[in-house]
Amino acid sequence: WSCRVCASMRPVSHGVMTKATASEISIPVLALMGMGPYMSPIPINASTGMLISLAVAFVITPWLTGRMLAHTRHDHAHAGEAAAGRLLALSERLVGPFLDERRGGRRRLLMLGAMLVLIGGAVALPVSGLVVLKMLPFDNKSELQLVVDLPEGSTLERTAEVLHALGEVLRQVPEVGAYVAYAGTSSPINFNGLVRQYYLRQGPHLGDIQINLVDKRLRERQSHEIALALRAPVQEVARRYGAVVQVVEVPPGPPVQAPLVAEIYGPDAEGRRALARRVREVFAAMPGVVDVDDSLTAPGPRLILQVDRQKAALLGVDQQAVADAVAIALGGEDVTYLHGAHVKYPVPVRLELPLADRARARSLLGLKVRSRSGELVPLWELVRPVAATREQVIHHKDLLPVVYVTGNAAGELDSPLYAMFAMMGQLRKLEPPGGGRLEQHLLAPPEDPHRYALKWDGEWQVTYETFRDMGLAYAVGLVLIYLLVVAEFRSYLAPIVIMAPIPLTIVGVMPGHALLGAQFTATSMIGMIALAGIIVRNSILLVDFVRQALRQGMPLEEAVIRSGAVRAKPIALTALAAMLGAFFILDDPIFKGLAVSLIFGVFVSTLLTLVVIPVMYYALLGRREAARLQGGAQETAPC
């Protein structure tokens, strides 16, 4: 608030201040366009805060100033333009060389080249991996989840044994407060299970462990660090039992099927499965990719009991009786109920084979069914066992058959995007069934279902859509800022000068992320959008001072040099207020990117703005604006 008060005490046109504040408001409002309900509170609260601060600056601040400073004497003649000697000397030392008649043009070109080099270096940081791009970092949650998949056909006892071994690993983790194991059934649905459909996990070969961590105040490690440390011993248990165990964390944003998802499309089912197995091998061989799995059904033996219809008809046995007998033996059936005087609910009497006999074909074939004549006929006289293999599950997406290969990233970069792009290079060498080249799609599924293709999904899709929508909002916001400044300054070139420092924000944002080891996330992008409004306001303050000084007859060079000295204090106070506010969220795992963008982006871009804007105004608009404004001032001067 104080920085806005100081800025309002300077001789600045109220109309210009209104436009500058309005440009800040337009940016966060536009961020709503594609972010959805998850991020919508940020632009809504930011826009509301901007409107309230605008009302405070124009209503409450002048009233309080008049009440508190009513009996204080002030010299208003040159209060706004009198710069401290050191600031003026510093501004002349920094800006003056670029205004020199003989060498100024060359120095301005060198400054432009230096700015382009800085921007290019900042953009290269994410490409080189020094700044990791990620949709959202993992938050410090109070729970974890272990999802266990054994090969199809595994018994419930085998699944329980694996869960017990995993429980022994969890007992050794001091941050684990409690855990609950579910064998053969799903755990209560949570936020992650909404998309991954964990509530549909039913079967003796499936397991689940819900882990509750101790309170955040009682542990030093965050939940993501615990998950990373837990993955190695858990995978050791999985290898020992031939299972696939995934360490699942509660996602901080929109949940996806898996961080890394490869969708395999093709005309032939066997070809899709063969291609999926080869893609899975690439996943497993990639460093940093863990929890690799696919949607294929593990090949396992299957026993089919074929009824000899002719023999069954001769013996007077209905085929339905044979099917019912096998179903009761394997699945059980409540045949009657026992009622007691002291029992609230009737007790079912369940008929089924003992658990040990269900896995033996001899026990099933020894069952007897009653014929129409009343005789008991064993099943081995009516059915013929046929050995077969388990059928594959067929998944469809958008009416197209698909096979999924999934994984997670837990390496040094800890972002699935880099692992995905690394695997894309290796998969280009992969030849699909039938020959040719494997098509890889990033944005949409393949249009030709008769060719083998791979579509990347998972966190990549969410990241692309989020940054695409925010980039669109960013672009529309810049257009609106341009139109606002054109309407205020009556010039099509002045907004270009005012908005020129916006790309300079990346010079502070990217190195700031690299310096603190922070990931560039969606909240970092929101911080860059907010920086555009702050930088535009600073530019407007500088340009407006130069224009007012020219109207008063001040020489162009002096006006340009004095603009940085006189406006440095309100601009610095504004930047300092934004940076101090961002320090309070610097330790938050989700909004750390927003804080880093604001702190380093505001700091670096403010320093560069104080030099770049005056020099650009002098080079592009100086002579023309000086002639127009000073000429207009002379025409309207009184006789």
Tab-separated table of C-alpha atoms in Angstrom, residues 53-236:
chain	number	residue	atom	x	y	z
A	53	SER	CA	-6.509	-1.221	-3.838
A	54	LEU	CA	-7.508	1.138	-6.648
A	55	ALA	CA	-10.400	2.448	-4.569
A	56	VAL	CA	-8.138	2.831	-1.535
A	57	ALA	CA	-5.502	4.709	-3.559
A	58	PHE	CA	-7.968	7.238	-4.959
A	59	VAL	CA	-10.367	7.618	-1.998
A	60	ILE	CA	-8.912	6.633	1.356
A	61	THR	CA	-5.264	7.595	0.743
A	62	PRO	CA	-5.955	11.248	-0.264
A	63	TRP	CA	-8.402	11.641	2.638
A	64	LEU	CA	-5.930	10.246	5.180
A	65	THR	CA	-3.136	12.361	3.694
A	66	GLY	CA	-5.214	15.512	4.044
A	67	ARG	CA	-6.160	14.709	7.634
A	68	MET	CA	-2.697	13.676	8.808
A	69	LEU	CA	-0.640	16.297	6.931
A	70	ALA	CA	-3.085	19.194	7.185
A	71	HIS	CA	-0.868	21.224	9.532
A	72	THR	CA	2.468	20.315	7.932
A	73	ARG	CA	4.201	22.803	5.663
A	74	HIS	CA	5.409	21.518	2.295
A	75	ASP	CA	7.172	23.082	-0.643
A	76	HIS	CA	5.142	21.769	-3.572
A	77	ALA	CA	6.938	23.761	-6.251
A	78	HIS	CA	9.310	21.018	-7.275
A	79	ALA	CA	8.578	18.291	-4.715
A	80	GLY	CA	7.766	15.709	-7.346
A	81	GLU	CA	10.675	16.386	-9.675
A	82	ALA	CA	13.525	17.140	-7.253
A	83	ALA	CA	15.722	14.075	-7.346
A	84	ALA	CA	18.406	13.257	-4.866
A	85	GLY	CA	21.889	14.094	-6.037
A	86	ARG	CA	23.111	10.519	-5.905
A	87	LEU	CA	20.146	9.139	-7.863
A	88	LEU	CA	20.502	11.819	-10.497
A	89	ALA	CA	24.234	11.180	-10.804
A	90	LEU	CA	23.636	7.439	-11.036
A	91	SER	CA	20.958	7.879	-13.692
A	92	GLU	CA	23.211	10.161	-15.711
A	93	ARG	CA	26.052	7.643	-15.456
A	94	LEU	CA	23.847	4.739	-16.593
A	95	VAL	CA	21.619	6.384	-19.188
A	96	GLY	CA	23.818	9.254	-20.376
A	97	PRO	CA	26.235	7.210	-22.528
A	98	PHE	CA	23.304	5.887	-24.585
A	99	LEU	CA	22.171	9.453	-25.400
A	100	ASP	CA	25.499	10.570	-26.839
A	101	GLU	CA	25.154	12.033	-30.317
A	102	ARG	CA	28.196	10.267	-31.795
A	103	ARG	CA	28.467	6.934	-29.976
A	104	GLY	CA	24.979	6.594	-28.536
A	105	GLY	CA	23.559	4.711	-31.533
A	106	ARG	CA	26.220	2.037	-31.386
A	107	ARG	CA	25.810	1.644	-27.631
A	108	ARG	CA	22.075	1.282	-28.000
A	109	LEU	CA	22.601	-1.508	-30.513
A	110	LEU	CA	24.976	-3.216	-28.102
A	111	MET	CA	22.394	-2.910	-25.335
A	112	LEU	CA	19.766	-4.474	-27.610
A	113	GLY	CA	22.130	-7.341	-28.392
A	114	ALA	CA	22.880	-7.838	-24.694
A	115	MET	CA	19.151	-7.976	-23.898
A	116	LEU	CA	18.573	-10.567	-26.613
A	117	VAL	CA	21.466	-12.662	-25.319
A	118	LEU	CA	20.066	-12.524	-21.775
A	119	ILE	CA	16.603	-13.549	-22.972
A	120	GLY	CA	18.052	-16.363	-25.068
A	121	GLY	CA	20.114	-17.608	-22.136
A	122	ALA	CA	17.069	-17.582	-19.876
A	123	VAL	CA	15.022	-19.542	-22.430
A	124	ALA	CA	17.851	-22.074	-22.744
A	125	LEU	CA	17.731	-22.949	-19.042
A	126	PRO	CA	14.638	-25.204	-19.282
A	127	VAL	CA	15.950	-26.744	-22.504
A	128	SER	CA	19.228	-27.685	-20.819
A	129	GLY	CA	17.439	-29.082	-17.751
A	130	LEU	CA	18.796	-26.494	-15.308
A	131	VAL	CA	15.186	-25.390	-14.796
A	132	VAL	CA	12.710	-28.267	-14.702
A	133	LEU	CA	9.310	-27.771	-16.345
A	134	LYS	CA	6.471	-29.444	-14.470
A	135	MET	CA	2.736	-28.914	-14.265
A	136	LEU	CA	2.587	-28.747	-10.459
A	137	PRO	CA	5.017	-30.011	-7.825
A	138	PHE	CA	3.830	-32.502	-5.267
A	139	ASP	CA	2.333	-30.955	-2.162
A	140	ASN	CA	3.147	-32.036	1.394
A	141	LYS	CA	0.160	-34.355	1.873
A	142	SER	CA	-0.732	-36.520	4.839
A	143	GLU	CA	-1.244	-39.780	2.947
A	144	LEU	CA	0.291	-42.123	0.394
A	145	GLN	CA	-0.970	-45.173	-1.416
A	146	LEU	CA	0.548	-48.439	-2.620
A	147	VAL	CA	-1.255	-50.056	-5.564
A	148	VAL	CA	-0.372	-53.742	-5.988
A	149	ASP	CA	-0.920	-55.767	-9.182
A	150	LEU	CA	-0.044	-59.443	-9.292
A	151	PRO	CA	-0.309	-61.563	-12.446
A	152	GLU	CA	-3.854	-62.582	-13.305
A	153	GLY	CA	-4.665	-65.913	-11.762
A	154	SER	CA	-2.824	-65.257	-8.513
A	155	THR	CA	-4.685	-66.337	-5.414
A	156	LEU	CA	-6.027	-64.058	-2.715
A	157	GLU	CA	-3.606	-65.625	-0.252
A	158	ARG	CA	-0.675	-64.705	-2.486
A	159	THR	CA	-1.898	-61.110	-2.643
A	160	ALA	CA	-2.273	-61.003	1.139
A	161	GLU	CA	1.273	-62.328	1.489
A	162	VAL	CA	2.618	-59.515	-0.704
A	163	LEU	CA	0.660	-56.927	1.289
A	164	HIS	CA	2.049	-58.352	4.527
A	165	ALA	CA	5.620	-58.062	3.181
A	166	LEU	CA	4.964	-54.468	2.152
A	167	GLY	CA	3.551	-53.773	5.602
A	168	GLU	CA	6.813	-54.909	7.162
A	169	VAL	CA	8.603	-52.305	5.020
A	170	LEU	CA	6.176	-49.604	6.109
A	171	ARG	CA	6.741	-50.433	9.773
A	172	GLN	CA	10.340	-49.296	9.389
A	173	VAL	CA	9.398	-45.817	8.120
A	174	PRO	CA	9.184	-43.458	11.124
A	175	GLU	CA	6.822	-41.016	9.368
A	176	VAL	CA	4.147	-43.700	8.820
A	177	GLY	CA	1.449	-43.318	11.446
A	178	ALA	CA	-0.888	-46.109	10.284
A	179	TYR	CA	-1.736	-48.127	7.214
A	180	VAL	CA	-4.646	-50.305	6.067
A	181	ALA	CA	-4.250	-53.144	3.541
A	182	TYR	CA	-7.009	-54.249	1.166
A	183	ALA	CA	-6.612	-57.629	-0.563
A	184	GLY	CA	-8.843	-58.471	-3.491
A	185	THR	CA	-10.858	-55.286	-3.222
A	186	SER	CA	-10.420	-51.546	-3.575
A	187	SER	CA	-9.776	-49.064	-0.821
A	188	PRO	CA	-12.198	-46.183	-0.185
A	189	ILE	CA	-12.132	-43.876	-3.184
A	190	ASN	CA	-9.979	-40.767	-2.945
A	191	PHE	CA	-9.145	-37.790	-5.143
A	192	ASN	CA	-6.658	-39.763	-7.199
A	193	GLY	CA	-9.020	-42.688	-7.705
A	194	LEU	CA	-11.617	-40.512	-9.426
A	195	VAL	CA	-9.653	-40.515	-12.686
A	196	ARG	CA	-7.641	-43.691	-12.260
A	197	GLN	CA	-10.837	-45.576	-11.349
A	198	TYR	CA	-9.331	-47.442	-8.444
A	199	TYR	CA	-12.836	-48.173	-7.170
A	200	LEU	CA	-13.197	-50.701	-10.035
A	201	ARG	CA	-10.243	-52.756	-8.838
A	202	GLN	CA	-11.818	-56.072	-7.845
A	203	GLY	CA	-10.076	-59.425	-8.059
A	204	PRO	CA	-7.912	-61.811	-6.030
A	205	HIS	CA	-4.718	-60.607	-7.759
A	206	LEU	CA	-5.247	-56.927	-6.809
A	207	GLY	CA	-4.238	-55.192	-3.593
A	208	ASP	CA	-4.082	-51.742	-2.083
A	209	ILE	CA	-2.468	-50.155	0.980
A	210	GLN	CA	-3.607	-46.777	2.283
A	211	ILE	CA	-0.867	-45.031	4.304
A	212	ASN	CA	-1.513	-42.250	6.787
A	213	LEU	CA	1.526	-40.158	7.679
A	214	VAL	CA	2.081	-38.410	10.976
A	215	ASP	CA	1.248	-34.729	11.267
A	216	LYS	CA	3.348	-32.342	9.175
A	217	ARG	CA	4.621	-30.628	12.296
A	218	LEU	CA	6.042	-33.906	13.629
A	219	ARG	CA	8.142	-34.863	10.588
A	220	GLU	CA	10.998	-33.183	8.780
A	221	ARG	CA	10.527	-34.840	5.378
A	222	GLN	CA	7.699	-33.928	3.046
A	223	SER	CA	5.408	-36.602	1.676
A	224	HIS	CA	7.127	-36.559	-1.727
A	225	GLU	CA	10.524	-37.184	-0.128
A	226	ILE	CA	9.043	-40.065	1.848
A	227	ALA	CA	7.584	-41.530	-1.347
A	228	LEU	CA	10.931	-41.317	-3.125
A	229	ALA	CA	12.717	-43.020	-0.228
A	230	LEU	CA	10.003	-45.681	0.031
A	231	ARG	CA	10.129	-46.656	-3.642
A	232	ALA	CA	13.394	-48.663	-3.515
A	233	PRO	CA	12.447	-51.128	-0.711
A	234	VAL	CA	8.930	-51.455	-2.126
A	235	GLN	CA	10.262	-52.364	-5.562
A	236	GLU	CA	12.528	-54.950	-3.965
